[in-house]
Short mmCIF file of N, CA and C in Angstrom, two decimals:
data_model
loop_
_atom_site.label_atom_id
_atom_site.label_comp_id
_atom_site.label_asym_id
_atom_site.label_seq_id
_atom_site.Cartn_x
_atom_site.Cartn_y
_atom_site.Cartn_z
N MET A 1 -60.18 107.28 179.01
CA MET A 1 -59.14 106.31 178.68
C MET A 1 -59.27 105.11 179.60
N THR A 2 -59.19 103.93 179.04
CA THR A 2 -59.25 102.70 179.81
C THR A 2 -57.83 102.19 180.02
N VAL A 3 -57.51 101.87 181.28
CA VAL A 3 -56.20 101.34 181.61
C VAL A 3 -56.33 99.84 181.74
N GLU A 4 -55.43 99.13 181.10
CA GLU A 4 -55.44 97.67 181.12
C GLU A 4 -55.26 97.14 182.54
N PRO A 5 -55.87 95.98 182.86
CA PRO A 5 -55.64 95.37 184.17
C PRO A 5 -54.15 95.09 184.38
N GLY A 6 -53.66 95.34 185.53
CA GLY A 6 -52.25 95.13 185.83
C GLY A 6 -51.36 96.28 185.41
N ALA A 7 -51.93 97.28 184.77
CA ALA A 7 -51.14 98.42 184.31
C ALA A 7 -50.64 99.25 185.47
N GLY A 8 -51.30 99.15 186.61
CA GLY A 8 -50.87 99.93 187.78
C GLY A 8 -49.44 99.62 188.17
N LEU A 9 -49.08 98.36 188.13
CA LEU A 9 -47.71 97.98 188.47
C LEU A 9 -46.72 98.53 187.45
N ALA A 10 -47.08 98.46 186.17
CA ALA A 10 -46.21 99.02 185.14
C ALA A 10 -46.08 100.53 185.32
N ARG A 11 -47.18 101.20 185.66
CA ARG A 11 -47.13 102.64 185.89
C ARG A 11 -46.23 102.97 187.08
N LEU A 12 -46.31 102.15 188.12
CA LEU A 12 -45.47 102.35 189.29
C LEU A 12 -43.99 102.21 188.92
N PHE A 13 -43.64 101.15 188.19
CA PHE A 13 -42.26 100.96 187.77
C PHE A 13 -41.78 102.12 186.90
N ASP A 14 -42.64 102.57 185.99
CA ASP A 14 -42.29 103.69 185.12
C ASP A 14 -41.97 104.93 185.95
N ALA A 15 -42.82 105.23 186.90
CA ALA A 15 -42.60 106.41 187.76
C ALA A 15 -41.32 106.26 188.57
N CYS A 16 -41.08 105.07 189.10
CA CYS A 16 -39.88 104.84 189.91
C CYS A 16 -38.61 104.97 189.07
N VAL A 17 -38.62 104.39 187.89
CA VAL A 17 -37.44 104.49 187.02
C VAL A 17 -37.17 105.95 186.67
N ASN A 18 -38.22 106.69 186.38
CA ASN A 18 -38.03 108.10 186.06
C ASN A 18 -37.45 108.87 187.24
N ARG A 19 -37.91 108.57 188.44
CA ARG A 19 -37.38 109.25 189.63
C ARG A 19 -35.92 108.87 189.88
N ILE A 20 -35.61 107.61 189.67
CA ILE A 20 -34.22 107.16 189.82
C ILE A 20 -33.32 107.92 188.86
N ARG A 21 -33.75 108.00 187.61
CA ARG A 21 -32.94 108.68 186.60
C ARG A 21 -32.82 110.18 186.91
N GLU A 22 -33.90 110.79 187.35
CA GLU A 22 -33.84 112.21 187.71
C GLU A 22 -32.88 112.44 188.88
N GLY A 23 -32.96 111.57 189.89
CA GLY A 23 -32.07 111.70 191.05
C GLY A 23 -30.61 111.52 190.67
N LEU A 24 -30.34 110.55 189.82
CA LEU A 24 -28.96 110.34 189.38
C LEU A 24 -28.47 111.51 188.54
N ARG A 25 -29.36 112.14 187.81
CA ARG A 25 -28.96 113.32 187.03
C ARG A 25 -28.57 114.46 187.96
N VAL A 26 -29.28 114.60 189.08
CA VAL A 26 -28.91 115.61 190.08
C VAL A 26 -27.53 115.31 190.64
N VAL A 27 -27.27 114.04 190.94
CA VAL A 27 -25.95 113.64 191.45
C VAL A 27 -24.87 113.95 190.41
N GLU A 28 -25.16 113.65 189.15
CA GLU A 28 -24.21 113.97 188.08
C GLU A 28 -23.87 115.46 188.07
N ASP A 29 -24.91 116.28 188.09
CA ASP A 29 -24.69 117.74 188.06
C ASP A 29 -23.92 118.22 189.27
N TRP A 30 -24.25 117.68 190.44
CA TRP A 30 -23.54 118.05 191.67
C TRP A 30 -22.06 117.66 191.55
N ALA A 31 -21.80 116.44 191.11
CA ALA A 31 -20.41 115.97 190.99
C ALA A 31 -19.64 116.78 189.95
N ARG A 32 -20.31 117.16 188.90
CA ARG A 32 -19.65 117.88 187.81
C ARG A 32 -19.44 119.35 188.14
N PHE A 33 -20.48 120.02 188.62
CA PHE A 33 -20.41 121.47 188.79
C PHE A 33 -20.01 121.93 190.19
N VAL A 34 -20.32 121.15 191.21
CA VAL A 34 -20.00 121.57 192.58
C VAL A 34 -18.69 120.94 193.05
N GLU A 35 -18.60 119.63 192.94
CA GLU A 35 -17.43 118.91 193.44
C GLU A 35 -16.31 118.77 192.42
N ASN A 36 -16.62 118.95 191.14
CA ASN A 36 -15.64 118.77 190.08
C ASN A 36 -14.95 117.40 190.22
N ASP A 37 -15.79 116.37 190.35
CA ASP A 37 -15.30 115.01 190.59
C ASP A 37 -15.70 114.11 189.41
N PRO A 38 -14.78 113.92 188.46
CA PRO A 38 -15.11 113.12 187.28
C PRO A 38 -15.47 111.67 187.61
N ALA A 39 -14.90 111.12 188.67
CA ALA A 39 -15.18 109.72 189.02
C ALA A 39 -16.63 109.56 189.47
N VAL A 40 -17.09 110.43 190.33
CA VAL A 40 -18.48 110.36 190.81
C VAL A 40 -19.43 110.69 189.66
N PHE A 41 -19.08 111.69 188.87
CA PHE A 41 -19.90 112.04 187.72
C PHE A 41 -20.05 110.83 186.79
N GLY A 42 -18.95 110.17 186.48
CA GLY A 42 -18.98 109.02 185.58
C GLY A 42 -19.78 107.86 186.14
N ARG A 43 -19.65 107.64 187.44
CA ARG A 43 -20.39 106.53 188.07
C ARG A 43 -21.89 106.80 188.05
N ALA A 44 -22.27 108.03 188.37
CA ALA A 44 -23.69 108.38 188.35
C ALA A 44 -24.26 108.28 186.94
N LYS A 45 -23.48 108.72 185.97
CA LYS A 45 -23.91 108.64 184.58
C LYS A 45 -24.09 107.19 184.15
N SER A 46 -23.16 106.35 184.57
CA SER A 46 -23.23 104.93 184.26
C SER A 46 -24.45 104.28 184.91
N LEU A 47 -24.71 104.62 186.16
CA LEU A 47 -25.88 104.07 186.85
C LEU A 47 -27.18 104.53 186.19
N ARG A 48 -27.22 105.77 185.75
CA ARG A 48 -28.41 106.28 185.07
C ARG A 48 -28.63 105.51 183.77
N ALA A 49 -27.56 105.25 183.03
CA ALA A 49 -27.67 104.47 181.80
C ALA A 49 -28.13 103.04 182.10
N SER A 50 -27.64 102.48 183.18
CA SER A 50 -28.05 101.12 183.57
C SER A 50 -29.53 101.08 183.93
N ALA A 51 -30.02 102.10 184.61
CA ALA A 51 -31.44 102.16 184.95
C ALA A 51 -32.29 102.23 183.69
N THR A 52 -31.84 103.01 182.73
CA THR A 52 -32.55 103.12 181.46
C THR A 52 -32.55 101.78 180.73
N ALA A 53 -31.41 101.12 180.72
CA ALA A 53 -31.30 99.82 180.05
C ALA A 53 -32.17 98.77 180.74
N ALA A 54 -32.18 98.78 182.06
CA ALA A 54 -33.00 97.82 182.80
C ALA A 54 -34.48 98.04 182.51
N ALA A 55 -34.90 99.28 182.45
CA ALA A 55 -36.29 99.58 182.15
C ALA A 55 -36.66 99.14 180.74
N SER A 56 -35.72 99.26 179.82
CA SER A 56 -36.01 98.87 178.44
C SER A 56 -36.21 97.37 178.30
N LEU A 57 -35.68 96.60 179.23
CA LEU A 57 -35.87 95.15 179.20
C LEU A 57 -37.34 94.78 179.39
N LEU A 58 -38.08 95.68 180.01
CA LEU A 58 -39.50 95.43 180.22
C LEU A 58 -40.33 95.78 178.99
N GLY A 59 -39.64 96.26 177.97
CA GLY A 59 -40.31 96.59 176.72
C GLY A 59 -41.09 97.88 176.81
N PRO A 60 -41.93 98.09 175.83
CA PRO A 60 -42.68 99.35 175.78
C PRO A 60 -43.84 99.41 176.77
N ASN A 61 -44.04 98.34 177.54
CA ASN A 61 -45.16 98.29 178.45
C ASN A 61 -45.17 99.42 179.47
N LEU A 62 -44.00 99.84 179.92
CA LEU A 62 -43.96 100.92 180.91
C LEU A 62 -44.51 102.21 180.32
N VAL A 63 -44.04 102.55 179.16
CA VAL A 63 -44.50 103.79 178.52
C VAL A 63 -45.96 103.67 178.13
N LEU A 64 -46.36 102.52 177.63
CA LEU A 64 -47.74 102.33 177.20
C LEU A 64 -48.71 102.38 178.37
N ALA A 65 -48.24 102.06 179.57
CA ALA A 65 -49.11 102.05 180.74
C ALA A 65 -49.31 103.44 181.34
N ARG A 66 -48.58 104.42 180.85
CA ARG A 66 -48.73 105.78 181.39
C ARG A 66 -50.16 106.26 181.20
N ASP A 67 -50.62 106.95 182.21
CA ASP A 67 -51.96 107.55 182.16
C ASP A 67 -51.81 109.03 182.41
N SER A 68 -51.14 109.71 181.50
CA SER A 68 -50.83 111.13 181.68
C SER A 68 -52.08 111.97 181.83
N GLU A 69 -53.11 111.63 181.10
CA GLU A 69 -54.36 112.39 181.19
C GLU A 69 -55.06 112.17 182.51
N GLY A 70 -54.91 110.97 183.08
CA GLY A 70 -55.59 110.63 184.33
C GLY A 70 -54.81 111.04 185.51
#
């Protein structure tokens, strides 16, 4: 598979966004199941949605730059 020039930056952003969303999901679960705190749960959920929306502004380039096989 050939990766387009400059795809490394897109791959980095893709990985970072995924980690941000995964981390916020952990915070959501902690707030919901351990702390039983709807406010923290809601804020984490909102931030996770915002991260997803921000990533979508970059278009499909992030997903297209993935090199799962490599």
